[in-house]
Coordinates of C-alpha atoms in Angstrom, one line a residue:
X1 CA 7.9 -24.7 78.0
X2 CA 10.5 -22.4 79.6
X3 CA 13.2 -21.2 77.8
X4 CA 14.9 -19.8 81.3
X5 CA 18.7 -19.2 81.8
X6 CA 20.7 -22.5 82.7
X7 CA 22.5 -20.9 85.9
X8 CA 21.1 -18.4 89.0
X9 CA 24.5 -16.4 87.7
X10 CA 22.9 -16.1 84.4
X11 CA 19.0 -15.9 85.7
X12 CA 19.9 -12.9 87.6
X13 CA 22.1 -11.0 84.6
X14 CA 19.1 -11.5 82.6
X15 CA 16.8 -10.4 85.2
X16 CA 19.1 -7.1 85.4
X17 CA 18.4 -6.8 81.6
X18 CA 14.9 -6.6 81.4
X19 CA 14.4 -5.0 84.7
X20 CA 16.9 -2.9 85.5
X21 CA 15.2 -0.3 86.9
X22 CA 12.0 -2.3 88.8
X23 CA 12.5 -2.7 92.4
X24 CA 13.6 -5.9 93.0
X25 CA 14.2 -5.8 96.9
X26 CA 12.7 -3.6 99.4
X27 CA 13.7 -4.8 102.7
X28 CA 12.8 -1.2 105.3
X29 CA 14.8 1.9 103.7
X30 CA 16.7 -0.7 101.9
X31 CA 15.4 -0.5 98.1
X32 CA 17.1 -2.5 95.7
X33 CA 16.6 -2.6 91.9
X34 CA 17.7 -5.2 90.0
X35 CA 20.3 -3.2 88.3
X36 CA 21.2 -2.6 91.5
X37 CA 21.3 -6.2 93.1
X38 CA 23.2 -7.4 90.5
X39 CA 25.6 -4.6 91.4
X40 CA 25.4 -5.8 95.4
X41 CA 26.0 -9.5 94.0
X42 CA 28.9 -8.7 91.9
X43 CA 30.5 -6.7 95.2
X44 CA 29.9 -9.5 97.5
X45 CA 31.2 -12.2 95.4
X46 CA 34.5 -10.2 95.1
X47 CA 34.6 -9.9 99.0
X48 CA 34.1 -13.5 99.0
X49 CA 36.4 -14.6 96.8
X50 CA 38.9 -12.2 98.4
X51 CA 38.4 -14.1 101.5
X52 CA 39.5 -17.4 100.2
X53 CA 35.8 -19.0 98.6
X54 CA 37.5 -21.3 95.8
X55 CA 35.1 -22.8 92.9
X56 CA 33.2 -25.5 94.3
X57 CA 33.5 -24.7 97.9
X58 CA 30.4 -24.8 100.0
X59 CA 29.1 -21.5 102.2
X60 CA 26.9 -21.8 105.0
X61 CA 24.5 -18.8 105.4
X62 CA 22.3 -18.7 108.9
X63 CA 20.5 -15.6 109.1
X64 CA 16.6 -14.7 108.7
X65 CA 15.2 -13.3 105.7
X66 CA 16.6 -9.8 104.2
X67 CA 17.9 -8.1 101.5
X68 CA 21.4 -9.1 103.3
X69 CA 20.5 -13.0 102.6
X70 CA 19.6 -12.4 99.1
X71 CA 22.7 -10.7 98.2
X72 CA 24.8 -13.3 99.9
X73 CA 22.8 -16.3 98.6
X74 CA 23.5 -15.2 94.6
X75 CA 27.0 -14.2 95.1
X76 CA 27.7 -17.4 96.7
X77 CA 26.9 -18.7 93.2
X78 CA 28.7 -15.9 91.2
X79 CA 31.8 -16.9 92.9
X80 CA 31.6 -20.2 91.9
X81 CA 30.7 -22.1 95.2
X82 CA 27.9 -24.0 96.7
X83 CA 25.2 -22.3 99.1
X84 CA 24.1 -24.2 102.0
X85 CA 21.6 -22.5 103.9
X86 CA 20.6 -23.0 107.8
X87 CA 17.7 -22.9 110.0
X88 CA 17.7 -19.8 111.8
X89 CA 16.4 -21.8 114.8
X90 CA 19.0 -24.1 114.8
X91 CA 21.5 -24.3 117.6
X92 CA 25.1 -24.0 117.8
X93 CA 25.6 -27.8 117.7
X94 CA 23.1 -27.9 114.6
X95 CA 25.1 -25.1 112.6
X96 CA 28.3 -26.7 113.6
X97 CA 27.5 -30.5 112.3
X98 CA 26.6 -28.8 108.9
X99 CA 29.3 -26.8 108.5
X100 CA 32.4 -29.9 109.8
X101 CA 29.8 -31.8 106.9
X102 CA 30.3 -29.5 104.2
X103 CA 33.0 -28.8 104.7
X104 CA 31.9 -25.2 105.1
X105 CA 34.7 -22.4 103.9
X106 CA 32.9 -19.1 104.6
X107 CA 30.0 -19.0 107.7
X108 CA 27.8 -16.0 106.7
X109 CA 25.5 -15.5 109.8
X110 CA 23.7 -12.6 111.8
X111 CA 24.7 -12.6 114.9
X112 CA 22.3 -11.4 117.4
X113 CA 19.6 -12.2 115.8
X114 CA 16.5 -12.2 118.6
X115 CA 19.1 -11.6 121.1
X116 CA 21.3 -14.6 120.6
X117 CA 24.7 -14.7 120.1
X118 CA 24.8 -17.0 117.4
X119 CA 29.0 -16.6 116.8
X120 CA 29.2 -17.5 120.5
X121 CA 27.3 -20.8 120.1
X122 CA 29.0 -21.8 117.1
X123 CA 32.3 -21.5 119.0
X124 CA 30.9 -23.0 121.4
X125 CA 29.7 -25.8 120.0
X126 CA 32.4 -26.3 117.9
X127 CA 35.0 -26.8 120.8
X128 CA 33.2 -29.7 122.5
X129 CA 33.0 -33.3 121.6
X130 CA 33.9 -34.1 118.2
X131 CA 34.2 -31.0 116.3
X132 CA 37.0 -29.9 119.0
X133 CA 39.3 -33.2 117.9
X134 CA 39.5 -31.4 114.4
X135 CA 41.8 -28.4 113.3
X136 CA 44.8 -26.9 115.0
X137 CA 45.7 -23.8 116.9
X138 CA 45.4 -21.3 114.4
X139 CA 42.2 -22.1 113.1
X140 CA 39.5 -19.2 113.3
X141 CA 37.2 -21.3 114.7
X142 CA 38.7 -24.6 117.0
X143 CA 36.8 -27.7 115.2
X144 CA 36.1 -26.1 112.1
X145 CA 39.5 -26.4 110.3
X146 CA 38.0 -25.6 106.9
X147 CA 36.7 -22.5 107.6
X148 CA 38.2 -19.4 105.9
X149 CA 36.4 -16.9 107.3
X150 CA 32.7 -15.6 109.0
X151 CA 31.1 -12.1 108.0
X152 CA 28.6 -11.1 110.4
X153 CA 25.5 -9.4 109.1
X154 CA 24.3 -7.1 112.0
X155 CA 24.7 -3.9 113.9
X156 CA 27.3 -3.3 116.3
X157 CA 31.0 -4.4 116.2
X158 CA 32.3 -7.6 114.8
X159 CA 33.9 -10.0 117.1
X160 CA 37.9 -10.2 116.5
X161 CA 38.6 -12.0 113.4
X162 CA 35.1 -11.5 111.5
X163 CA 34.0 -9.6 108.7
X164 CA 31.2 -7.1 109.2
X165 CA 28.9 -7.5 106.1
X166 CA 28.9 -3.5 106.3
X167 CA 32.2 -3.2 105.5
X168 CA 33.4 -5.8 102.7
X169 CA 33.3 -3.6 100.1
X170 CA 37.1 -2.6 100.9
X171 CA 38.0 -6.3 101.0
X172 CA 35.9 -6.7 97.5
X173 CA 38.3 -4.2 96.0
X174 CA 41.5 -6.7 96.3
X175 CA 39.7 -9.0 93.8
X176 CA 39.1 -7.2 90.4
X177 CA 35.2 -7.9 88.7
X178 CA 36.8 -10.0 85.9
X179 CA 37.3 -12.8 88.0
X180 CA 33.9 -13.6 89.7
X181 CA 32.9 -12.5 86.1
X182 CA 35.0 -15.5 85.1
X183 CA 33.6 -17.8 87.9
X184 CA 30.1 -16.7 86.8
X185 CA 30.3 -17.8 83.4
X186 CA 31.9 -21.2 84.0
X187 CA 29.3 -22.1 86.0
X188 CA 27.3 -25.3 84.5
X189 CA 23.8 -26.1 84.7
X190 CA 24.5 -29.4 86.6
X191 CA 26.7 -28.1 89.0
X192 CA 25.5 -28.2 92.6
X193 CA 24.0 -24.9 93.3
X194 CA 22.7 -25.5 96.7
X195 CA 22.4 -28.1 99.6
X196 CA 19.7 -28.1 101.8
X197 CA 19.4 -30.1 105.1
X198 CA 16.4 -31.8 105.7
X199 CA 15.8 -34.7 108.7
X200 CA 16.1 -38.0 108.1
X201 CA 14.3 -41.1 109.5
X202 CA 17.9 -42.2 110.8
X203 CA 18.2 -39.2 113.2
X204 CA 20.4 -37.5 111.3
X205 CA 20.0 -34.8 109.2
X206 CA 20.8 -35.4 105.6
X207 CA 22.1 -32.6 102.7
X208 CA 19.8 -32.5 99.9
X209 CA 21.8 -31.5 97.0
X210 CA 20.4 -29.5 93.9
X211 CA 22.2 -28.6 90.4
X212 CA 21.4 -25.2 89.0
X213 CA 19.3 -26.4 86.7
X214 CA 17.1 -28.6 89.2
X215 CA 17.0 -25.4 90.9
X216 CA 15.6 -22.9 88.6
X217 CA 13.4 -25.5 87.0
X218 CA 11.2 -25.8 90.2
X219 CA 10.9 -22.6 90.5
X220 CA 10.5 -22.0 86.9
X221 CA 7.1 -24.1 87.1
X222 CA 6.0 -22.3 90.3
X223 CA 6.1 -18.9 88.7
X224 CA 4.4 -20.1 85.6
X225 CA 1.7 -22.3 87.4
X226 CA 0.8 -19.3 89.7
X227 CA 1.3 -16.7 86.8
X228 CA 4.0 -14.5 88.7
X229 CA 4.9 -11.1 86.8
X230 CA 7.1 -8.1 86.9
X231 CA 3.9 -6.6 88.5
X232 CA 4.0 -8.7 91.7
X233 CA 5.0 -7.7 95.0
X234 CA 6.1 -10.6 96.6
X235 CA 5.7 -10.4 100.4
X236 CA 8.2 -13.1 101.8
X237 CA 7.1 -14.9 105.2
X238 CA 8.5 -18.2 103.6
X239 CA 12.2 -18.4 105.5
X240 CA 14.8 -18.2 102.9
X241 CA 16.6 -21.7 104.2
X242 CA 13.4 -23.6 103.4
X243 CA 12.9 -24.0 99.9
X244 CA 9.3 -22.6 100.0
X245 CA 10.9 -19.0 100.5
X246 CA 14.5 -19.4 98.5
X247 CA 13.8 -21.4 95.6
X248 CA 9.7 -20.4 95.1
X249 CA 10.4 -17.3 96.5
X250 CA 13.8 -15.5 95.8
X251 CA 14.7 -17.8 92.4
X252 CA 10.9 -17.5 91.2
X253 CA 11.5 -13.5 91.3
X254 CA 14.3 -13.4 89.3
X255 CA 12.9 -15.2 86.9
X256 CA 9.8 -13.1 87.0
X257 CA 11.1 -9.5 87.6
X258 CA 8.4 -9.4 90.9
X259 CA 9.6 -6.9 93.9
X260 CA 11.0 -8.7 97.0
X261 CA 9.5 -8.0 100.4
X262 CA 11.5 -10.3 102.6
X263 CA 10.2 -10.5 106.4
X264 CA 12.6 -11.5 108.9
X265 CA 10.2 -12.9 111.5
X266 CA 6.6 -13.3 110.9
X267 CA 4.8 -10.2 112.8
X268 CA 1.2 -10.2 112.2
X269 CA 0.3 -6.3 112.4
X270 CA 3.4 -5.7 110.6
X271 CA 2.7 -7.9 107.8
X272 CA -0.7 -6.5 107.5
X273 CA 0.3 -2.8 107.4
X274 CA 2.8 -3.9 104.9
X275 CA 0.7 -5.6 102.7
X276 CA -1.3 -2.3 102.7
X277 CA 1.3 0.0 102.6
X278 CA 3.3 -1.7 99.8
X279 CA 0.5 -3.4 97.7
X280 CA 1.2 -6.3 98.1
X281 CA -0.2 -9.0 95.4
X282 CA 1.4 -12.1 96.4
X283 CA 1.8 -14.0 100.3
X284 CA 2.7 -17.7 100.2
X285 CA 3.0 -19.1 103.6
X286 CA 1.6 -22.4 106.0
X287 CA -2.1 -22.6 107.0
X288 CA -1.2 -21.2 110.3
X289 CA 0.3 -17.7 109.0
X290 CA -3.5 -17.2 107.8
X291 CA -4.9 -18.1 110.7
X292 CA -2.8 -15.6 112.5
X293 CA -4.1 -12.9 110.2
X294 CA -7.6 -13.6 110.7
X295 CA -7.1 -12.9 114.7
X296 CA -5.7 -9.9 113.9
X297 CA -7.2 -7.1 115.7
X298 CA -5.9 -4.3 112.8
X299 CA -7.8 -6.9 110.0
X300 CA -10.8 -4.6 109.8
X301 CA -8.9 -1.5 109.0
X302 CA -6.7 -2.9 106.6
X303 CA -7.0 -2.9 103.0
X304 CA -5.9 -5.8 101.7
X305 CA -7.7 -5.3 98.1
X306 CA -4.3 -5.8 96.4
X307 CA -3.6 -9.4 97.4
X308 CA -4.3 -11.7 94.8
X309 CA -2.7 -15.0 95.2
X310 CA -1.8 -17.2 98.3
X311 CA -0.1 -20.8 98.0
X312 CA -0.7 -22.7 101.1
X313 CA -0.1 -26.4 101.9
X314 CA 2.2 -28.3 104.6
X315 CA -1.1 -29.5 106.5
X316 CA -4.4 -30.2 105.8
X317 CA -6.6 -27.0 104.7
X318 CA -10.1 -26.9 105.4
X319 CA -12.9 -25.6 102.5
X320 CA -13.5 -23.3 105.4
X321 CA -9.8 -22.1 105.5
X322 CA -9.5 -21.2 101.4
X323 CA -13.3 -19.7 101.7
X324 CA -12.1 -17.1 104.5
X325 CA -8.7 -16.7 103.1
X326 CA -11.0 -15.7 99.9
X327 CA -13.4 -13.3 101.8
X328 CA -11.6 -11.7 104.4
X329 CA -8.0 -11.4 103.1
X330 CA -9.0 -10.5 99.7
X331 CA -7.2 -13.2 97.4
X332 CA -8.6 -14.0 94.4
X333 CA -6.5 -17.4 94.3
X334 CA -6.0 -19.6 96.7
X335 CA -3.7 -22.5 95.5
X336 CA -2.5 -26.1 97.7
X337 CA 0.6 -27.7 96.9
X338 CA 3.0 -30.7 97.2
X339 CA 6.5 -31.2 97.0
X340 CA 9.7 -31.4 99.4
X341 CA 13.0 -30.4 99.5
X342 CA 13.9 -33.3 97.6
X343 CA 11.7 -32.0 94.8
X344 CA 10.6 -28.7 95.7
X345 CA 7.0 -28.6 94.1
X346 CA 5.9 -31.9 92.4
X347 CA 2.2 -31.2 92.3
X348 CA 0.4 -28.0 92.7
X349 CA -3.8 -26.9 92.1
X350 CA -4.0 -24.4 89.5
X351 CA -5.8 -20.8 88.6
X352 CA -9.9 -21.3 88.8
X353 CA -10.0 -25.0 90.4
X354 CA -13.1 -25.3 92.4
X355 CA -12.7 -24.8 96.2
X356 CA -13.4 -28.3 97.4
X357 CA -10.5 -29.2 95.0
X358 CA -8.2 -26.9 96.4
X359 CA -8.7 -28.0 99.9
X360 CA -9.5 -31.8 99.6
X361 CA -6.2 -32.3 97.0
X362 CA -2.7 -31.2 96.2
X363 CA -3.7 -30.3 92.8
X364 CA -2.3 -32.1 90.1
X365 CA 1.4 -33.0 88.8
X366 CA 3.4 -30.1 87.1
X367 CA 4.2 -29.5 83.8
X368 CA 7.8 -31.6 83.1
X369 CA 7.0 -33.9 85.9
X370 CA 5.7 -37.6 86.5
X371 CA 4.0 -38.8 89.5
X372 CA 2.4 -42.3 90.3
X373 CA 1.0 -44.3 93.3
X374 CA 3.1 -47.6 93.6
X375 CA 3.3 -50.5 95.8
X376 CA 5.6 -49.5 98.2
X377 CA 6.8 -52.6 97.9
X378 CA 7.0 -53.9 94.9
X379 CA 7.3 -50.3 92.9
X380 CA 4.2 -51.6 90.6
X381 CA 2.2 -48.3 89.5
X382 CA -1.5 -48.7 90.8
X383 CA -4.5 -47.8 88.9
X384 CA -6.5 -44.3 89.5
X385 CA -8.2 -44.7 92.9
X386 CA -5.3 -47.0 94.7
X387 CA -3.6 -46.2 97.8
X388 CA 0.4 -46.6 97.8
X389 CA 3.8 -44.2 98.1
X390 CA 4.1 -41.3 95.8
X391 CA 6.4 -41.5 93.3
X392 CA 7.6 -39.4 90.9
X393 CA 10.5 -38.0 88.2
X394 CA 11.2 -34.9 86.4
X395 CA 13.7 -32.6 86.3
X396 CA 13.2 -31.1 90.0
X397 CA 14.2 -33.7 91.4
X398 CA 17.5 -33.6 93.6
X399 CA 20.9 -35.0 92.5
X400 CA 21.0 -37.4 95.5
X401 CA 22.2 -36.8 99.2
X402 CA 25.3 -35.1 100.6
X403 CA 27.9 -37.9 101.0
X404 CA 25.3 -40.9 101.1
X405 CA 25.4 -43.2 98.1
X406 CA 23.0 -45.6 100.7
X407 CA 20.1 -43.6 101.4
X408 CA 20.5 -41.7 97.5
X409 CA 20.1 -45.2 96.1
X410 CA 17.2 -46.0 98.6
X411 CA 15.6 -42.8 97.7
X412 CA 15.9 -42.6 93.9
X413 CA 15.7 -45.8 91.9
X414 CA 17.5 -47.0 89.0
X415 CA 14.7 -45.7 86.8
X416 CA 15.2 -42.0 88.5
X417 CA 12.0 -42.2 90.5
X418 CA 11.8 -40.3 93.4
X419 CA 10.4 -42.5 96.3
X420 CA 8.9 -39.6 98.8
X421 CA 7.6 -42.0 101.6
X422 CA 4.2 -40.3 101.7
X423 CA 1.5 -42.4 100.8
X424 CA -1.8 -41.2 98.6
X425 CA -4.3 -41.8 95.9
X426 CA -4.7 -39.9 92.5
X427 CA -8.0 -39.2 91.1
X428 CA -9.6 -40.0 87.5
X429 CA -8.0 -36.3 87.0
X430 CA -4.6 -36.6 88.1
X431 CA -5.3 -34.8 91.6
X432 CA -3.0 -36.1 94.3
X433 CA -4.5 -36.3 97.7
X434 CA -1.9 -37.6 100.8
X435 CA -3.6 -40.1 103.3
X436 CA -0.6 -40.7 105.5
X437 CA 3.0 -41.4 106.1
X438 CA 5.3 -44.4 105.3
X439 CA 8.1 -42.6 108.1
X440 CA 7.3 -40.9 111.1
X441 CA 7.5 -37.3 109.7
X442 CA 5.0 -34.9 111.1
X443 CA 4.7 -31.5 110.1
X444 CA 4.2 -28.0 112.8
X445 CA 3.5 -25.0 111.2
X446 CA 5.3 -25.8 108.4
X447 CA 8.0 -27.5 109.5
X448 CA 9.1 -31.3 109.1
X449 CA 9.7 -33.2 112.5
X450 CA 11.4 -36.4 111.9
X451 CA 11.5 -38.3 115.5
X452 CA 14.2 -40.1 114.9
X453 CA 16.5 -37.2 115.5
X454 CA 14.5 -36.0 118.8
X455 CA 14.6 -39.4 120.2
X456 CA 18.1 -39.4 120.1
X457 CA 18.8 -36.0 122.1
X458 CA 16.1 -36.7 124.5
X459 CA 18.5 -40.3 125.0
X460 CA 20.9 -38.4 125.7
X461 CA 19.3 -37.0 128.7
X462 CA 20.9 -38.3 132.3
X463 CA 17.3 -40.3 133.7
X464 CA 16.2 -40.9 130.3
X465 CA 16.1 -44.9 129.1
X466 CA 14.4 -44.4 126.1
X467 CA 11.8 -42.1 124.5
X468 CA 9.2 -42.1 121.2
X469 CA 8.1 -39.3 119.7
X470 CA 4.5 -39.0 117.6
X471 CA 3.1 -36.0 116.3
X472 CA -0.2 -35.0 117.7
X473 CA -2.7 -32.5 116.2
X474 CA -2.9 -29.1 117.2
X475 CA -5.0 -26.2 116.0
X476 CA -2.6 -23.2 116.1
X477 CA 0.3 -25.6 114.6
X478 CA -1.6 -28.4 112.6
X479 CA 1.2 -30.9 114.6
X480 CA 3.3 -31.0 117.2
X481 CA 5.6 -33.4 119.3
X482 CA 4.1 -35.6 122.1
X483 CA 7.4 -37.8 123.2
X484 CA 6.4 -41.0 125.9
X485 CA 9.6 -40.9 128.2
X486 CA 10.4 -44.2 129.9
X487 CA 12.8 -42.8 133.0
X488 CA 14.9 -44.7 135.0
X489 CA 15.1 -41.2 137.5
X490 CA 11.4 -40.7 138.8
X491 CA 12.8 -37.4 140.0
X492 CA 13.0 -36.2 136.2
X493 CA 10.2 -34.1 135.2
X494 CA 8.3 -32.9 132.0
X495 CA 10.0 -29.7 132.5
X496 CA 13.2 -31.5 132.5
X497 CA 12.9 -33.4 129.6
X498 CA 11.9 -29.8 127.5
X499 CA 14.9 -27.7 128.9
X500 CA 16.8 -30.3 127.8
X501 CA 15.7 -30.6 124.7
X502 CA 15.5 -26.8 123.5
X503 CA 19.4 -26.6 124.2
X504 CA 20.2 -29.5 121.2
X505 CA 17.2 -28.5 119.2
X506 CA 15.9 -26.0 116.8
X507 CA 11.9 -24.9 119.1
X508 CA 10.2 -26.5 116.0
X509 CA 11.9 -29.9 117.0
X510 CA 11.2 -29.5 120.8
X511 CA 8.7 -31.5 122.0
X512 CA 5.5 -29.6 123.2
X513 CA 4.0 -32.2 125.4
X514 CA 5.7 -35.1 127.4
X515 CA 3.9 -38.5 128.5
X516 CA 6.3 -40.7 130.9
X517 CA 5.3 -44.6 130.2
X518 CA 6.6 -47.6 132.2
X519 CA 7.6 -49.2 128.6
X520 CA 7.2 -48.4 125.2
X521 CA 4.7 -51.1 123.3
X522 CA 7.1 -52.7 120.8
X523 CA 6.6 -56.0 118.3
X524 CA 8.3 -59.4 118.3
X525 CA 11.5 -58.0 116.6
X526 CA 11.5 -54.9 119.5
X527 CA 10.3 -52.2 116.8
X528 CA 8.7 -49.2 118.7
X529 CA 4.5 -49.7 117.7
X530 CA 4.1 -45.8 117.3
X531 CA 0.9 -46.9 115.8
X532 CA 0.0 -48.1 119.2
X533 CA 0.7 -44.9 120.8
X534 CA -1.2 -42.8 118.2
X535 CA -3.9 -44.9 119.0
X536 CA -4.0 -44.6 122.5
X537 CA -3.5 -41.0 122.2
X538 CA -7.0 -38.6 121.1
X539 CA -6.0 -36.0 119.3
X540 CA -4.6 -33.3 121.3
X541 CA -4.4 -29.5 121.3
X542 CA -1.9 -27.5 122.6
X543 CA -0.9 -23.9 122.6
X544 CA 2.3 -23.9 124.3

């Protein structure tokens, strides 16, 4: 078992100690150590706390993945508070119902990222419908009255009133290293370190809340399971606000002492020359991030000898897929996984499992953690062989949901078992294989889709009655969103219906298809039959 530090504060002053002087983060001409980081940490948390972060105060960080984020994330936790990180993709109206949520104190964002102006939409946002009935004049941001401050990570001149990441260092001088010292150290190992959002059946997103210790022991298991070292060069495709790339990705480097190559959008030539360039060993990422690299026109010319371990998973993956990723990117281990943000890594293949294995299962439970099939209904464990919900408990799983004793208690039972909604069988060996879905949830390239949230913008449209939203299968993206429209405005068109929904959704969410229907099939009690429209819908593929 692990004997790892009870707190990121204290993972990443030990990390410091034994690797002081390895490379920890190379992000372009930025090259980090982790003597260094810590250094960057400890600066950043004074800034912070110099800007008003209390103990226990929650800070919202939107921006892609970079040296910037890493810093940010860990001296979120150094000064005591809560991170809470954000889809890049996500709108203005998305950012601001996390952060009026939370409660948010400090907004860490890059604005202009992909030539958006990101502070624009959150003010934006936050001055129309609700959000706008909250705060006072005054307020840095009408309808975010619990804001402190923002600190804008990005080129070019801050907007009036925000902090340019560049230049905190003279604000981190008003708060002396003692204090966030202080902060650091009274830190305990069941104190919320982070709160993800995740979509929930209901529409609305919920906040999935983790202690440190929840935290670093998923991605404690990880690193052990894959065999992560010091010698690793961790190429990070993973975004840092999904729990793939931040807690099996940032946390599992700290705890290792691997080098951090964090990519802030997936480029495919530029992954490859870096990969080459760098040495890399290690490239987690969704079945559709190898794909791209096998269509890769540079592929041939690239050496790619160093790569030696890729974890893959979200969608179903082929023999074919592990076989090639084998051959012609050069990994000698190619691993499948399961897990959620709820528990980030539940079951995972391991080192020297056959191919067939790797592809036709999610490997088998962790070490620390149980899993079972149940009746989903009467929560009865099922022999080996028996279809039912996944169900499991260990100590990754989640301390419950932001502000939602309800769906907390519907989610994890009295007995602490995690009730994921998936259904599967295990094997005589323990090998967990997912068959379908109790909810709606369907996964493109990488990303959960939960309907229930889409429905509900695209009901918001002027013309629209009512829509339902399925996944459908697509080769590039393994799913995306097919939504049947019943209109009440025959002038409304598909094109409509997408324009719409892109300005209230992140592009993962948005639709890719649109079917309009005279009336959705429903049963006696007026439940939407989505099985009805899977059914009458062969699978589809789409490139848009």
């Amino acid at each position: 078992m692990s004997t790892s530090p009870g707190t990121l504060p204290a993972t990443l002053r030990r990390a410091a100690d034994l690797h002081g002087d390895r490379l920890a983060v190379v992000d372009g001409a930025t090259r980090l150590t982790y003597a260094g980081l810590l250094a960057e940490v400890r600066e950043t948390a004074r800034a912070f706390v110099a800007l008003g972060v209390q103990p226990g105060d929650r800070v919202c960080l939107w921006a892609p993945n970079s040296w910037e984020w890493v810093v940010s994330a860990l001296a979120t936790s150094y000064a005591g508070a809560t991170l809470v990180p954000l889809n890049t993709r996500y709108t203005g109206h998305e950012v601001v119902d996390v952060a009026v949520r939370t409660r948010a104190t400090l907004l860490v964002m890059a604005d202009g990222f992909l030539g958006r102006g990101q502070y624009d939409e959150v003010c934006a946002a936050a001055s129309e419908g609700a959000a706008s009935e909250l705060g006072a004049e005054g307020d840095l941001v009408m309808g975010l009255p619990d804001l402190r401050a923002v600190v804008r990570i990005g080129d070019g001149p801050a907007p009036a009133g925000v902090v340019p990441f560049a230049g905190h260092s003279a604000i981190a001088d008003r708060i002396p290293l003692d204090e966030v010292e202080q902060r650091a150290d009274a830190l305990t190992t069941v104190e919320v370190a982070d709160i993800l959002f995740t979509s929930g059946t209901t529409g609305r997103s919920k906040g999935v809340m983790s202690a440190h210790s929840q935290t670093i022991a998923a991605a404690d298991v990880w690193a052990r399971t894959c065999a992560v070292t010091a010698a690793d060069r961790y190429l990070m495709v993973n975004p840092f606000f999904h729990a793939f790339g931040y807690k099996a990705g940032i946390v599992v480097c700290l705890l290792t002492g691997a080098t951090m190559y964090p990519q802030a959008t997936f480029d495919v030539g530029a992954t490859l020359r870096l990969v080459s360039a760098e040495r890399i060993t290690v490239l987690p990422g969704a079945p559709t991030v190898f794909h791209s690299l096998f269509g890769a026109p540079e592929l041939p010319a690239t050496d790619l000898s160093s790569l030696r371990l890729a974890v893959t998973g979200a969608t179903t993956v082929p023999v074919a897929l592990v076989e090639r990723m084998q051959s012609e990117l050069s990994f000698d281990t190619v691993l499948t996984a399961y897990g959620m943000t709820e528990c980030v890594v539940a079951t995972m293949c391991r080192p020297g499992d056959p191919d067939d294995l790797v592809a036709g299962t999610c490997g088998a439970a962790v070490e620390g953690l149980q899993l079972r099939i149940t009746d989903p209904h009467t929560g009865e464990a099922l022999p080996a062989g028996s279809v039912g919900e996944v169900r499991m408990r260990g100590p990754m799983v989640m301390l419950g949901y932001l502000d939602d004793d309800e769906a907390t208690a519907a989610t994890i039972d009295p007995g602490g078992w995690l009730h994921s909604g998936d259904v599967g069988t295990l094997d005589d060996g323990g090998h967990l294989r997912i068959t379908d879905r109790l909810k709606d949830m369907y996964i493109s390239g990488g990303f959960n889709v939960y309907p229930a949230e889409v429905e509900q913008v695209l009901g918001r449209l002027e013309g629209v009655t009512e829509a339902a939203v399925i996944g459908v299968a697509d080769e590039r993206l393994g799913e995306v969103g097919l939504a049947y429209v019943v209109r009440r405005d025959t002038d409304l068109t598909a094109a409509d219906v997408l324009a719409f929904a892109r300005t209230r959704l992140a592009n993962f969410k948005v639709p890719k298809q649109v079917a309009f229907v005279d009336a959705l099939p429903r049963n006696g009690s007026g439940k939407v039959l989505k099985q009805d429209l899977r059914q009458a819908q062969e699978p589809t593929r789409s490139n848009t």
